[in-house]
């Protein structure tokens, strides 16, 4: 990933934080990405390209906020692991839930159900 | 109020070397991922089920929401600048940035209230369709999180004014900052998945 | 040491009492909170038990007249909710609260006030749920509250369900975060993760399951709340809502919940068996990793509760496979326990009896569980008493036996006196026989096709005999519980006094006095071994056999030389803000229930005042 400011060294210790200048650069980048997102929304792209593009841009914003503003880039590994465990669990189980619905055709009322335990 | 609870004997030394409160905050944020994932998945399941109500593409006002998304995104910058200020022991400047963050948050919430009101006027209420239920509950819970964040920020400002922020001021600002940024990145996902990605309708 | 103690004061003067009822209301001591959890859970155990007896009295004979159909629905629903959310989970929390800090050599949990808050939220949530009986009817849609049954019921019962479980979930989430931080961060020097007692490990896994499962049920319950109170359409099939969504969200929480209930009991048993077998746990790493594996795999099996929904052959096959796989780590644990006892010098004390009861009953429940993993077989069993038999074998034969074992094992540590051995054995055997009489026949009834959740059955179905036996068994369990309570009362005056280490224990909780002082350890132990306390008592001879040493063994005793003075141990002060803040939640819930803005405002204010008072109060002040 591109680092907006190469000249600042942060990697030595987690108590050191980036300079305000670096934060402003990140914010400018976030603003630019948002602008691009909204712009491609108005292009007549095919759906798959639009969705892929939007997801990639959202991921970039997500990563920059999490890694820079929330300091995951500089902080202890345990925080990253806690957060990632939540995200991965969520992606795992809900992609299964949604694919079950969409594989089953979705939409219509569900059959009458009487299972459980 | 996890951020306020301090236990003796633990601040100097912990087994992993990381701060108790920060560990708790990240665990909580991990938990929140599942909370919002459940809401977003419900929305994805229902976004085409509009009955006779308006469809997403009919009702969303993309330019308006883009602006309020931008406002929330920039509030993350002011939040992190507040943290930078308190790292330099500059409480006065910290208060300025915290207030700025809270104001940006309020602008966002104001936008959401305006948006909800408009939608209701245009005939989309909570009980109009499954799409409307999923939309209002998802974005409403996000708004509730932002509101809690605003209250926390204003509390920090008041505590600082009354000289009660220290000791541990840096950590208090950092914890509330983590919460604030988290709420922001949830909106990054919502903005893309809910507003921008096209639906069948 | 006391970094938080500074000139700052809270808004009001702090409670100071160390004894008397007020000291219990304001306590932040993990041991007192653990005891409150335990007795509250035992109280609800009686309530849930009475409900069970009502159910069995109704079903003792065909065409039972004890309860109306409507009352029966409320009673079986509340029995399930009570036993799961108000008994098994909090009893586990009780023992975790009391013993996890002791076992890892800590002075308290990481967030003592959040700990107190969790307890009060649990108590108020339970009471809130029970006020429903007086306010127009208790929840009556089964513990899993399937839509549309839960959304269409006109009484307020299922709204109480949605709000009550939401409140209880807050307590669980607070507890989970507290234990994760405590276990990761508050271990004594030398207490590496792989030296922790198995109970501590299982607490950690349970806490992670709670951390990630609670938000999912929270969303489901909020959606139910919006459907019922404000007319949203999440589960209303007539306007495109999908009741199957509720099932997915519920079981995404519900299956991890099963492990949340059983893993603490597995941990308890894994600490009882080595103590009474005179051997270390067999395959420590295997039992720990099996527990972690269960924690992960528990996220991939939820749809086996939904085989009869019609999810399609792909989903059904995948979940059948994952369900069979999760039996593997569970089986590993069974062999660990057998291996621990194998060749040991076993002392048949009451805790050991309960632990062995746990292992045997859990195996039966586990095997009937594997039989549901086979989809066509499950189609036969779904919604019959076979399911009821299965989950009682794992939750009663498993979790409850394990928890009772834990109480008998740790009672002398908590109260300084033993529970009577003789009465304990009577309790065990009555409960074991009663349990098998009550739930064993349900396998047969289920395979004969008797449906669950029916308030009665006709005379000519051939179900009369086994139902009567089952009722006899249920009342036998009730007698055994009376024996237990008699034992508790009797032990207060007549119980044999226990020293610090009555069972020749292996883990750190036995290294301090019984009951432990408020600060747990005069000197924080320095851990050098797994089962460190054992190594302070025993050395190993040339053949590898343990030899008792009286002046300190190969363990951590040498560190006692570095005695710190104990005068400055600074514990967190009591606080009344947790109970204030917790009280706001049921008030808010009533505000939602009756859509009453004033009540909502009052509840919100109580909560806010509680939280602000808490936030502005340092956890301890200068004395």
mmCIF file of N, CA, C and O in Angstrom, chain A residues 2-61:
data_model
loop_
_atom_site.group_PDB
_atom_site.id
_atom_site.type_symbol
_atom_site.label_atom_id
_atom_site.label_comp_id
_atom_site.label_asym_id
_atom_site.label_seq_id
_atom_site.Cartn_x
_atom_site.Cartn_y
_atom_site.Cartn_z
ATOM 1 N N UNK A 2 0.414 2.252 -0.665
ATOM 2 C CA UNK A 2 1.209 3.472 -0.718
ATOM 3 C C UNK A 2 1.179 4.182 0.624
ATOM 4 O O UNK A 2 0.149 4.266 1.268
ATOM 5 N N UNK A 3 2.316 4.649 1.026
ATOM 6 C CA UNK A 3 2.352 5.401 2.272
ATOM 7 C C UNK A 3 2.503 6.865 1.915
ATOM 8 O O UNK A 3 3.434 7.262 1.215
ATOM 9 N N UNK A 4 1.580 7.675 2.375
ATOM 10 C CA UNK A 4 1.558 9.067 1.935
ATOM 11 C C UNK A 4 2.795 9.843 2.377
ATOM 12 O O UNK A 4 3.185 10.792 1.726
ATOM 13 N N UNK A 5 3.372 9.458 3.488
ATOM 14 C CA UNK A 5 4.573 10.182 3.906
ATOM 15 C C UNK A 5 5.654 9.170 4.229
ATOM 16 O O UNK A 5 5.510 8.356 5.116
ATOM 17 N N UNK A 6 6.694 9.203 3.455
ATOM 18 C CA UNK A 6 7.742 8.209 3.616
ATOM 19 C C UNK A 6 8.821 8.654 4.598
ATOM 20 O O UNK A 6 9.555 7.853 5.120
ATOM 21 N N UNK A 7 8.861 9.938 4.835
ATOM 22 C CA UNK A 7 10.017 10.455 5.555
ATOM 23 C C UNK A 7 9.882 10.335 7.070
ATOM 24 O O UNK A 7 10.811 10.606 7.792
ATOM 25 N N UNK A 8 8.723 9.968 7.535
ATOM 26 C CA UNK A 8 8.560 9.899 8.985
ATOM 27 C C UNK A 8 8.730 8.455 9.441
ATOM 28 O O UNK A 8 8.173 7.544 8.850
ATOM 29 N N UNK A 9 9.499 8.257 10.466
ATOM 30 C CA UNK A 9 9.707 6.894 10.956
ATOM 31 C C UNK A 9 8.899 6.658 12.233
ATOM 32 O O UNK A 9 9.020 7.391 13.214
ATOM 33 N N UNK A 10 8.035 5.643 12.179
ATOM 34 C CA UNK A 10 7.191 5.400 13.349
ATOM 35 C C UNK A 10 7.415 4.015 13.919
ATOM 36 O O UNK A 10 6.836 3.665 14.907
ATOM 37 N N UNK A 11 8.162 3.205 13.222
ATOM 38 C CA UNK A 11 8.081 1.776 13.508
ATOM 39 C C UNK A 11 8.817 1.355 14.762
ATOM 40 O O UNK A 11 8.698 0.216 15.177
ATOM 41 N N UNK A 12 9.536 2.250 15.359
ATOM 42 C CA UNK A 12 10.386 1.796 16.459
ATOM 43 C C UNK A 12 9.605 1.473 17.722
ATOM 44 O O UNK A 12 9.840 0.474 18.359
ATOM 45 N N UNK A 13 8.635 2.294 18.076
ATOM 46 C CA UNK A 13 7.980 2.040 19.355
ATOM 47 C C UNK A 13 6.519 2.437 19.273
ATOM 48 O O UNK A 13 6.165 3.428 18.657
ATOM 49 N N UNK A 14 5.656 1.664 19.934
ATOM 50 C CA UNK A 14 4.236 1.890 19.726
ATOM 51 C C UNK A 14 3.723 3.131 20.448
ATOM 52 O O UNK A 14 2.632 3.580 20.198
ATOM 53 N N UNK A 15 4.500 3.676 21.358
ATOM 54 C CA UNK A 15 4.016 4.871 22.017
ATOM 55 C C UNK A 15 4.222 6.104 21.151
ATOM 56 O O UNK A 15 3.662 7.138 21.412
ATOM 57 N N UNK A 16 5.052 5.981 20.109
ATOM 58 C CA UNK A 16 5.241 7.124 19.234
ATOM 59 C C UNK A 16 4.144 7.200 18.200
ATOM 60 O O UNK A 16 3.730 6.198 17.640
ATOM 61 N N UNK A 17 3.668 8.378 17.980
ATOM 62 C CA UNK A 17 2.561 8.535 17.062
ATOM 63 C C UNK A 17 3.006 9.346 15.871
ATOM 64 O O UNK A 17 3.941 10.128 15.951
ATOM 65 N N UNK A 18 2.307 9.166 14.749
ATOM 66 C CA UNK A 18 2.625 9.953 13.570
ATOM 67 C C UNK A 18 2.398 11.432 13.851
ATOM 68 O O UNK A 18 1.659 11.797 14.767
ATOM 69 N N UNK A 19 2.979 12.267 13.040
ATOM 70 C CA UNK A 19 2.800 13.710 13.219
ATOM 71 C C UNK A 19 1.438 14.137 12.684
ATOM 72 O O UNK A 19 0.845 13.441 11.853
ATOM 73 N N UNK A 20 0.927 15.281 13.139
ATOM 74 C CA UNK A 20 -0.324 15.804 12.592
ATOM 75 C C UNK A 20 -0.283 15.913 11.080
ATOM 76 O O UNK A 20 -1.267 15.666 10.396
ATOM 77 N N UNK A 21 0.904 16.253 10.589
ATOM 78 C CA UNK A 21 1.075 16.378 9.140
ATOM 79 C C UNK A 21 0.694 15.078 8.430
ATOM 80 O O UNK A 21 -0.019 15.075 7.434
ATOM 81 N N UNK A 22 1.172 13.964 8.964
ATOM 82 C CA UNK A 22 0.855 12.663 8.358
ATOM 83 C C UNK A 22 -0.647 12.410 8.397
ATOM 84 O O UNK A 22 -1.239 11.913 7.432
ATOM 85 N N UNK A 23 -1.266 12.770 9.539
ATOM 86 C CA UNK A 23 -2.712 12.572 9.652
ATOM 87 C C UNK A 23 -3.462 13.369 8.588
ATOM 88 O O UNK A 23 -4.421 12.888 7.988
ATOM 89 N N UNK A 24 -2.997 14.605 8.359
ATOM 90 C CA UNK A 24 -3.674 15.422 7.354
ATOM 91 C C UNK A 24 -3.538 14.789 5.982
ATOM 92 O O UNK A 24 -4.498 14.729 5.210
ATOM 93 N N UNK A 25 -2.362 14.232 5.686
ATOM 94 C CA UNK A 25 -2.183 13.550 4.404
ATOM 95 C C UNK A 25 -3.152 12.382 4.266
ATOM 96 O O UNK A 25 -3.764 12.181 3.216
ATOM 97 N N UNK A 26 -3.296 11.616 5.334
ATOM 98 C CA UNK A 26 -4.227 10.487 5.279
ATOM 99 C C UNK A 26 -5.640 11.002 5.016
ATOM 100 O O UNK A 26 -6.388 10.449 4.203
ATOM 101 N N UNK A 27 -5.998 12.084 5.699
ATOM 102 C CA UNK A 27 -7.352 12.618 5.532
ATOM 103 C C UNK A 27 -7.573 13.094 4.099
ATOM 104 O O UNK A 27 -8.644 12.877 3.527
ATOM 105 N N UNK A 28 -6.548 13.721 3.515
ATOM 106 C CA UNK A 28 -6.686 14.167 2.124
ATOM 107 C C UNK A 28 -6.920 12.967 1.213
ATOM 108 O O UNK A 28 -7.787 12.965 0.338
ATOM 109 N N UNK A 29 -6.163 11.903 1.484
ATOM 110 C CA UNK A 29 -6.322 10.698 0.679
ATOM 111 C C UNK A 29 -7.742 10.137 0.835
ATOM 112 O O UNK A 29 -8.393 9.765 -0.144
ATOM 113 N N UNK A 30 -8.241 10.129 2.088
ATOM 114 C CA UNK A 30 -9.599 9.631 2.318
ATOM 115 C C UNK A 30 -10.628 10.471 1.561
ATOM 116 O O UNK A 30 -11.565 9.925 0.957
ATOM 117 N N UNK A 31 -10.411 11.783 1.581
ATOM 118 C CA UNK A 31 -11.354 12.657 0.879
ATOM 119 C C UNK A 31 -11.328 12.370 -0.611
ATOM 120 O O UNK A 31 -12.379 12.291 -1.262
ATOM 121 N N UNK A 32 -10.117 12.185 -1.154
ATOM 122 C CA UNK A 32 -9.994 11.893 -2.587
ATOM 123 C C UNK A 32 -10.716 10.600 -2.941
ATOM 124 O O UNK A 32 -11.453 10.537 -3.919
ATOM 125 N N UNK A 33 -10.496 9.575 -2.119
ATOM 126 C CA UNK A 33 -11.127 8.281 -2.422
ATOM 127 C C UNK A 33 -12.640 8.423 -2.395
ATOM 128 O O UNK A 33 -13.353 7.884 -3.249
ATOM 129 N N UNK A 34 -13.141 9.179 -1.405
ATOM 130 C CA UNK A 34 -14.594 9.379 -1.339
ATOM 131 C C UNK A 34 -15.090 10.071 -2.600
ATOM 132 O O UNK A 34 -16.130 9.695 -3.162
ATOM 133 N N UNK A 35 -14.341 11.069 -3.039
ATOM 134 C CA UNK A 35 -14.739 11.778 -4.255
ATOM 135 C C UNK A 35 -14.783 10.821 -5.437
ATOM 136 O O UNK A 35 -15.735 10.835 -6.242
ATOM 137 N N UNK A 36 -13.758 9.960 -5.535
ATOM 138 C CA UNK A 36 -13.739 9.006 -6.657
ATOM 139 C C UNK A 36 -14.933 8.056 -6.574
ATOM 140 O O UNK A 36 -15.589 7.760 -7.562
ATOM 141 N N UNK A 37 -15.226 7.599 -5.346
ATOM 142 C CA UNK A 37 -16.370 6.700 -5.161
ATOM 143 C C UNK A 37 -17.649 7.312 -5.715
ATOM 144 O O UNK A 37 -18.394 6.686 -6.475
ATOM 145 N N UNK A 38 -17.899 8.549 -5.276
ATOM 146 C CA UNK A 38 -19.136 9.193 -5.709
ATOM 147 C C UNK A 38 -19.113 9.417 -7.221
ATOM 148 O O UNK A 38 -20.133 9.251 -7.900
ATOM 149 N N UNK A 39 -17.919 9.743 -7.736
ATOM 150 C CA UNK A 39 -17.823 9.989 -9.173
ATOM 151 C C UNK A 39 -18.137 8.730 -9.968
ATOM 152 O O UNK A 39 -18.948 8.765 -10.903
ATOM 153 N N UNK A 40 -17.534 7.597 -9.589
ATOM 154 C CA UNK A 40 -17.784 6.400 -10.419
ATOM 155 C C UNK A 40 -19.219 5.922 -10.264
ATOM 156 O O UNK A 40 -19.742 5.228 -11.114
ATOM 157 N N UNK A 41 -19.871 6.337 -9.175
ATOM 158 C CA UNK A 41 -21.288 5.998 -9.037
ATOM 159 C C UNK A 41 -22.091 6.586 -10.196
ATOM 160 O O UNK A 41 -23.060 5.997 -10.654
ATOM 161 N N UNK A 42 -21.649 7.753 -10.676
ATOM 162 C CA UNK A 42 -22.398 8.403 -11.757
ATOM 163 C C UNK A 42 -21.918 7.992 -13.137
ATOM 164 O O UNK A 42 -22.553 8.337 -14.129
ATOM 165 N N UNK A 43 -20.785 7.294 -13.251
ATOM 166 C CA UNK A 43 -20.402 6.731 -14.550
ATOM 167 C C UNK A 43 -21.347 5.579 -14.858
ATOM 168 O O UNK A 43 -21.841 4.919 -13.952
ATOM 169 N N UNK A 44 -21.545 5.330 -16.144
ATOM 170 C CA UNK A 44 -22.399 4.194 -16.472
ATOM 171 C C UNK A 44 -21.570 2.925 -16.600
ATOM 172 O O UNK A 44 -21.436 2.343 -17.662
ATOM 173 N N UNK A 45 -21.003 2.510 -15.480
ATOM 174 C CA UNK A 45 -20.199 1.296 -15.497
ATOM 175 C C UNK A 45 -21.118 0.082 -15.436
ATOM 176 O O UNK A 45 -22.230 0.173 -14.924
ATOM 177 N N UNK A 46 -20.662 -1.058 -15.963
ATOM 178 C CA UNK A 46 -21.430 -2.282 -15.722
ATOM 179 C C UNK A 46 -21.456 -2.583 -14.212
ATOM 180 O O UNK A 46 -20.514 -2.234 -13.486
ATOM 181 N N UNK A 47 -22.549 -3.224 -13.779
ATOM 182 C CA UNK A 47 -22.733 -3.443 -12.344
ATOM 183 C C UNK A 47 -21.529 -4.083 -11.663
ATOM 184 O O UNK A 47 -21.105 -3.658 -10.603
ATOM 185 N N UNK A 48 -20.996 -5.139 -12.303
ATOM 186 C CA UNK A 48 -19.903 -5.861 -11.633
ATOM 187 C C UNK A 48 -18.708 -4.959 -11.414
ATOM 188 O O UNK A 48 -18.068 -4.987 -10.366
ATOM 189 N N UNK A 49 -18.418 -4.102 -12.418
ATOM 190 C CA UNK A 49 -17.245 -3.226 -12.299
ATOM 191 C C UNK A 49 -17.484 -2.177 -11.225
ATOM 192 O O UNK A 49 -16.609 -1.877 -10.400
ATOM 193 N N UNK A 50 -18.708 -1.638 -11.211
ATOM 194 C CA UNK A 50 -19.035 -0.622 -10.215
ATOM 195 C C UNK A 50 -18.925 -1.213 -8.802
ATOM 196 O O UNK A 50 -18.291 -0.629 -7.913
ATOM 197 N N UNK A 51 -19.525 -2.406 -8.617
ATOM 198 C CA UNK A 51 -19.509 -3.013 -7.279
ATOM 199 C C UNK A 51 -18.080 -3.320 -6.853
ATOM 200 O O UNK A 51 -17.665 -3.001 -5.735
ATOM 201 N N UNK A 52 -17.305 -3.909 -7.776
ATOM 202 C CA UNK A 52 -15.921 -4.244 -7.434
ATOM 203 C C UNK A 52 -15.146 -2.982 -7.068
ATOM 204 O O UNK A 52 -14.444 -2.930 -6.051
ATOM 205 N N UNK A 53 -15.316 -1.945 -7.903
ATOM 206 C CA UNK A 53 -14.599 -0.699 -7.648
ATOM 207 C C UNK A 53 -14.982 -0.103 -6.306
ATOM 208 O O UNK A 53 -14.126 0.266 -5.494
ATOM 209 N N UNK A 54 -16.293 -0.041 -6.025
ATOM 210 C CA UNK A 54 -16.755 0.553 -4.779
ATOM 211 C C UNK A 54 -16.227 -0.220 -3.569
ATOM 212 O O UNK A 54 -15.806 0.369 -2.573
ATOM 213 N N UNK A 55 -16.234 -1.557 -3.681
ATOM 214 C CA UNK A 55 -15.765 -2.358 -2.540
ATOM 215 C C UNK A 55 -14.278 -2.133 -2.304
ATOM 216 O O UNK A 55 -13.828 -2.021 -1.157
ATOM 217 N N UNK A 56 -13.526 -2.039 -3.413
ATOM 218 C CA UNK A 56 -12.081 -1.826 -3.240
ATOM 219 C C UNK A 56 -11.820 -0.472 -2.589
ATOM 220 O O UNK A 56 -11.011 -0.355 -1.655
ATOM 221 N N UNK A 57 -12.551 0.550 -3.045
ATOM 222 C CA UNK A 57 -12.332 1.875 -2.451
ATOM 223 C C UNK A 57 -12.750 1.907 -0.981
ATOM 224 O O UNK A 57 -12.084 2.527 -0.140
ATOM 225 N N UNK A 58 -13.847 1.226 -0.662
ATOM 226 C CA UNK A 58 -14.271 1.184 0.738
ATOM 227 C C UNK A 58 -13.208 0.484 1.591
ATOM 228 O O UNK A 58 -12.880 0.917 2.699
ATOM 229 N N UNK A 59 -12.626 -0.577 1.010
ATOM 230 C CA UNK A 59 -11.589 -1.298 1.740
ATOM 231 C C UNK A 59 -10.378 -0.402 1.989
ATOM 232 O O UNK A 59 -9.794 -0.406 3.080
ATOM 233 N N UNK A 60 -10.021 0.392 0.957
ATOM 234 C CA UNK A 60 -8.874 1.292 1.137
ATOM 235 C C UNK A 60 -9.147 2.279 2.265
ATOM 236 O O UNK A 60 -8.315 2.489 3.161
ATOM 237 N N UNK A 61 -10.353 2.865 2.276
ATOM 238 C CA UNK A 61 -10.678 3.822 3.344
ATOM 239 C C UNK A 61 -10.653 3.147 4.703
ATOM 240 O O UNK A 61 -10.104 3.672 5.682
#
